CSV table of N, CA and C in Angstrom, one decimal:
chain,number,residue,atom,x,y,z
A,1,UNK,N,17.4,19.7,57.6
A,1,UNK,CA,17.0,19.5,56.3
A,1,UNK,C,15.9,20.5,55.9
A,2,UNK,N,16.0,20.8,54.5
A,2,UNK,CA,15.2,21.9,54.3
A,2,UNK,C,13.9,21.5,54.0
A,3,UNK,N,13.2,20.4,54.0
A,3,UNK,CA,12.0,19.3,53.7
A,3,UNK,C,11.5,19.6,55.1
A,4,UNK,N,12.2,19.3,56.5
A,4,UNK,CA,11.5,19.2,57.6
A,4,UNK,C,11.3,20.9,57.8
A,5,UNK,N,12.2,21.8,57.3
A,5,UNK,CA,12.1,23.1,58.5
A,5,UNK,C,11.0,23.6,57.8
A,6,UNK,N,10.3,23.3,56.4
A,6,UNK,CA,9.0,23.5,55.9
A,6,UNK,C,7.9,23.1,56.3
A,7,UNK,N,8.1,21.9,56.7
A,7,UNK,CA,7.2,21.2,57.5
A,7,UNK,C,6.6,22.2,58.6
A,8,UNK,N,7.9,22.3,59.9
A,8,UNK,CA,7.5,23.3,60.9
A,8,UNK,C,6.8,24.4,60.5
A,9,UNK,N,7.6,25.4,59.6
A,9,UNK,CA,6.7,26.2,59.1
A,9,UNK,C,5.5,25.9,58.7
A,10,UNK,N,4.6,24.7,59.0
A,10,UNK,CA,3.5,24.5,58.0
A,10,UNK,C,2.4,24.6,59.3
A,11,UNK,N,2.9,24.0,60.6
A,11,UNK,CA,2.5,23.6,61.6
A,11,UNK,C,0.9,24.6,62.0
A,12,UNK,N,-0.1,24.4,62.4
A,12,UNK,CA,-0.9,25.4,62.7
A,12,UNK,C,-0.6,26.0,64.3
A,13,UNK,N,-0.7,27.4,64.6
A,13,UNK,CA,-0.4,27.7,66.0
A,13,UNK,C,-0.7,27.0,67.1
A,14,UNK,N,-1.8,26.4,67.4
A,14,UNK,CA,-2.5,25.4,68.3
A,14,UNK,C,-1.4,24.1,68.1
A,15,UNK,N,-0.7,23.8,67.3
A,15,UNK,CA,0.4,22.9,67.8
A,15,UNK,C,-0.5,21.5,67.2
A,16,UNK,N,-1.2,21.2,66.2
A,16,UNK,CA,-2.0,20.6,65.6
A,16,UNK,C,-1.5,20.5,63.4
A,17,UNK,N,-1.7,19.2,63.4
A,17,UNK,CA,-1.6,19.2,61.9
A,17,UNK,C,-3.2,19.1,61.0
A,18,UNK,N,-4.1,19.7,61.9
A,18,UNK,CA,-5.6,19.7,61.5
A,18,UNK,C,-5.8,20.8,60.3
A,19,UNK,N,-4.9,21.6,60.3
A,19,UNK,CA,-4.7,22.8,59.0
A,19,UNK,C,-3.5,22.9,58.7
A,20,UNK,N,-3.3,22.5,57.9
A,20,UNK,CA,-2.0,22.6,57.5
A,20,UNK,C,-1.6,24.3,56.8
A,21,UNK,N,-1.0,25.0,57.1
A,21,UNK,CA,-1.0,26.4,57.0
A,21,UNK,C,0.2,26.3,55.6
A,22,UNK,N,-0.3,26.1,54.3
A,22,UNK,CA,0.7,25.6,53.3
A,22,UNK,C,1.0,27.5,53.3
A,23,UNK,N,0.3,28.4,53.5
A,23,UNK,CA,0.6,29.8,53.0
A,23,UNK,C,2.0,30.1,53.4
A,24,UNK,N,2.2,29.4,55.4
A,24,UNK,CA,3.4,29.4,55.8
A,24,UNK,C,4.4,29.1,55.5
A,25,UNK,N,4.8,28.3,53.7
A,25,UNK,CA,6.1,27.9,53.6
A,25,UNK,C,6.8,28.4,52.9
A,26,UNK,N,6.2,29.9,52.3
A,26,UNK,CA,7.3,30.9,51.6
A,26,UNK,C,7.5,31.6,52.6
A,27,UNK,N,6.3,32.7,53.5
A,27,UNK,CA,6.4,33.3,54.6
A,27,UNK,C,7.1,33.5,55.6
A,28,UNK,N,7.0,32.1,56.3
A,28,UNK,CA,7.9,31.5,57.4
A,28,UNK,C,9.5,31.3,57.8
A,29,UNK,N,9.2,30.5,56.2
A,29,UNK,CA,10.4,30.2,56.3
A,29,UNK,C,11.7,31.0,55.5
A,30,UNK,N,10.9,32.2,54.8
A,30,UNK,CA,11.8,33.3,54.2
A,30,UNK,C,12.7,32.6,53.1
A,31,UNK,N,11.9,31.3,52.2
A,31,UNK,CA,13.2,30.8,51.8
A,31,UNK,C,13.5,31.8,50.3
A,32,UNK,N,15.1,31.6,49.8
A,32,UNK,CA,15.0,32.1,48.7
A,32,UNK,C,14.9,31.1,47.8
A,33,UNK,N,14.9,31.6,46.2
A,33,UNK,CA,14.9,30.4,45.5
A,33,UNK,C,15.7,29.5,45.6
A,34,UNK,N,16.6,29.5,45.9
A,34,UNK,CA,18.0,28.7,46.1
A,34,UNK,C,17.5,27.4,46.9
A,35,UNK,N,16.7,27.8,47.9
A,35,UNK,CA,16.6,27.2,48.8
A,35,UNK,C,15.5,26.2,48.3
A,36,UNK,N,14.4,27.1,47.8
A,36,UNK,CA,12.8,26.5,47.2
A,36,UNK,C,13.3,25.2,46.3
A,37,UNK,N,14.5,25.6,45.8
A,37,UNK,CA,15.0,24.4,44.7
A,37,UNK,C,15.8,22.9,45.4
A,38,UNK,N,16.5,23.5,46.7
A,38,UNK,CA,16.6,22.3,47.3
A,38,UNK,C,15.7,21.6,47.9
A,39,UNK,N,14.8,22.3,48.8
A,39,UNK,CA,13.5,21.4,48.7
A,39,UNK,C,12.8,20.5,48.0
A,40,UNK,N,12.3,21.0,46.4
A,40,UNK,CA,12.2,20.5,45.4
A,40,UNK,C,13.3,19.2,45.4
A,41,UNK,N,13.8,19.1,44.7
A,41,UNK,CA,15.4,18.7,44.8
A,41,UNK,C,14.9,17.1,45.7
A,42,UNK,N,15.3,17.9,47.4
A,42,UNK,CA,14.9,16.9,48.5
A,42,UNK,C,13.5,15.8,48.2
A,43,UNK,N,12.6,16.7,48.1
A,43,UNK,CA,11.0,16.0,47.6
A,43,UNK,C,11.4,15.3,46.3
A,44,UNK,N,11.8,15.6,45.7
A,44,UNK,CA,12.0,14.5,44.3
A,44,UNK,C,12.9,13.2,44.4
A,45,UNK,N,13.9,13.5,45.4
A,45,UNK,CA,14.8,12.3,46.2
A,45,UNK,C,14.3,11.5,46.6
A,46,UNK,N,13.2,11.9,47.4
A,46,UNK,CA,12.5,11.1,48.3
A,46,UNK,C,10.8,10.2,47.3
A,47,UNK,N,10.9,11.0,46.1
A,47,UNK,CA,10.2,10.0,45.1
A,47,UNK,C,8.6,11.2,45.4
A,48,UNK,N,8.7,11.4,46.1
A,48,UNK,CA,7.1,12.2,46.1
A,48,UNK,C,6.8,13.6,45.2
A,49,UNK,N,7.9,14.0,44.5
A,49,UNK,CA,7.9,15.6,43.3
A,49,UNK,C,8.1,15.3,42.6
A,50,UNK,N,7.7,15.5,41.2
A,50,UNK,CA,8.0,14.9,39.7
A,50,UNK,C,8.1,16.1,39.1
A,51,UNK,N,8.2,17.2,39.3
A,51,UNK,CA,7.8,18.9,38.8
A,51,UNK,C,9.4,18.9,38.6
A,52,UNK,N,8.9,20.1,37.8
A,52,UNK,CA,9.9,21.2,37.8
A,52,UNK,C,10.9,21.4,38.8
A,53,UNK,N,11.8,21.4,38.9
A,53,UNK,CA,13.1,21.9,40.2
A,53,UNK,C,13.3,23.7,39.4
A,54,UNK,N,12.9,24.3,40.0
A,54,UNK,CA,12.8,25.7,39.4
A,54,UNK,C,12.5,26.7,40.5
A,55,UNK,N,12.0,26.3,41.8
A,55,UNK,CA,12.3,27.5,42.9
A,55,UNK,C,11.1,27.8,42.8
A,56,UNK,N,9.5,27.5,42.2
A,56,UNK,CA,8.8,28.2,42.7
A,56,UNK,C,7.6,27.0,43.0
A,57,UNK,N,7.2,27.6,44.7
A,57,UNK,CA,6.4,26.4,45.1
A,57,UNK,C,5.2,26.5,44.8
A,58,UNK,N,4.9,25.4,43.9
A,58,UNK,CA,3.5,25.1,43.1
A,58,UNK,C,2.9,24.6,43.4
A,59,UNK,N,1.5,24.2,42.9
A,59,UNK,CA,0.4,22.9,43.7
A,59,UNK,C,1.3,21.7,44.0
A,60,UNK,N,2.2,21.1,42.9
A,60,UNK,CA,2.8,19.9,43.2
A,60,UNK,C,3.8,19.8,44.0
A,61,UNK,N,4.5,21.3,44.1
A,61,UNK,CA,5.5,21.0,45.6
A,61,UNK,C,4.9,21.4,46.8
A,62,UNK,N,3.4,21.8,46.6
A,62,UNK,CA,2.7,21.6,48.5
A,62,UNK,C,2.3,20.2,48.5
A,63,UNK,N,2.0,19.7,47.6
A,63,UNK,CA,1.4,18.3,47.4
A,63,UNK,C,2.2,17.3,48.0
A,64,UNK,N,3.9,17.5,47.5
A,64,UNK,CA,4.3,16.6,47.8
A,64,UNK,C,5.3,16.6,49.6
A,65,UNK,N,5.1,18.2,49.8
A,65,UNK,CA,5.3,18.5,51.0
A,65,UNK,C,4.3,18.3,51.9
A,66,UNK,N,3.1,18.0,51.8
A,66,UNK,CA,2.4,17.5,52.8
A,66,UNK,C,1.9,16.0,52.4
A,67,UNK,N,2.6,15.3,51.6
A,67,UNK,CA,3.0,14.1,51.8
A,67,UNK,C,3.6,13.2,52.6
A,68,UNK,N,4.8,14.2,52.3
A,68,UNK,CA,5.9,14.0,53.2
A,68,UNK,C,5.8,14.7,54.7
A,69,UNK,N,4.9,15.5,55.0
A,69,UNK,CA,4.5,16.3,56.2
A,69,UNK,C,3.6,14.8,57.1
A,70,UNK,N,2.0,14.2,56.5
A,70,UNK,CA,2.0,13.5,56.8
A,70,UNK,C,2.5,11.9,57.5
A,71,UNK,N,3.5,12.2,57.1
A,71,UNK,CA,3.8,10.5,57.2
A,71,UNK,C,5.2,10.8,57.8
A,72,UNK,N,5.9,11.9,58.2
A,72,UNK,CA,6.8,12.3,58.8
A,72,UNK,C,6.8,13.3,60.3
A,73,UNK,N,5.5,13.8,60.6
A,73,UNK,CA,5.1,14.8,61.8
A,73,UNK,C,5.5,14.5,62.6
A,74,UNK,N,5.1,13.3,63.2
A,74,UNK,CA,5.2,13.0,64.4
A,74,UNK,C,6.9,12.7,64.7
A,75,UNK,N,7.8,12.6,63.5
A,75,UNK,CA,9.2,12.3,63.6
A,75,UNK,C,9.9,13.7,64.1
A,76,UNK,N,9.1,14.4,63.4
A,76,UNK,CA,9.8,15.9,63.3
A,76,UNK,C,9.3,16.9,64.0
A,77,UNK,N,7.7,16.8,64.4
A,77,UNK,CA,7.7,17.4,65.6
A,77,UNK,C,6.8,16.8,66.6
A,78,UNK,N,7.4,16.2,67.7
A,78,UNK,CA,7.1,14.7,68.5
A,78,UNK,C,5.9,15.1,69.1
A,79,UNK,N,5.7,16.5,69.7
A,79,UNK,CA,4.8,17.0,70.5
A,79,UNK,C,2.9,17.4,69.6
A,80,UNK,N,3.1,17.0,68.5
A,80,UNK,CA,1.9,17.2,67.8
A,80,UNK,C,1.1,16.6,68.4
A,81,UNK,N,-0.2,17.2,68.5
A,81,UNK,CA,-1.5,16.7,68.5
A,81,UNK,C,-2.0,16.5,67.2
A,82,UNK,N,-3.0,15.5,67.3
A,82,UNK,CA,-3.9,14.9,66.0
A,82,UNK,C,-5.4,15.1,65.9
């Protein structure tokens, strides 16, 4: 899912969700817009994006991706420290 592999990209290197590295989730994860929009898309499914579906990630799609980051981490990557 394109919600979680954002996530991972968000991860800080220390293996820790103490900084969330939101810089990482165009970077990382190389997405194109196509992609940026299914995320969008996915975050608004899931009730946490109310924005624009338009491919470009704004304050409100990191907002709602470390939403969904928080209350999902430990599903998605089990080994986090806190």
């Amino acid at each position: 899912e394109v919600v979680e592999s954002a996530v991972r990209a968000m991860i800080d290197d220390d293996g820790t969700d103490k900084g969330w590295r939101l810089d990482r989730i165009d970077q990382a994860a190389k997405m194109s817009d196509e992609t940026k929009r299914e995320l969008q898309s996915q975050l608004r499914a899931l009730g946490l994006y109310h924005g624009s579906v338009d491919g470009r990630i704004s304050s409100d799609t990191r907002a709602a991706l470390v939403m969904f980051a928080k209350v999902n981490v430990q599903r998605i990557c089990p080994i986090m420290r806190n």
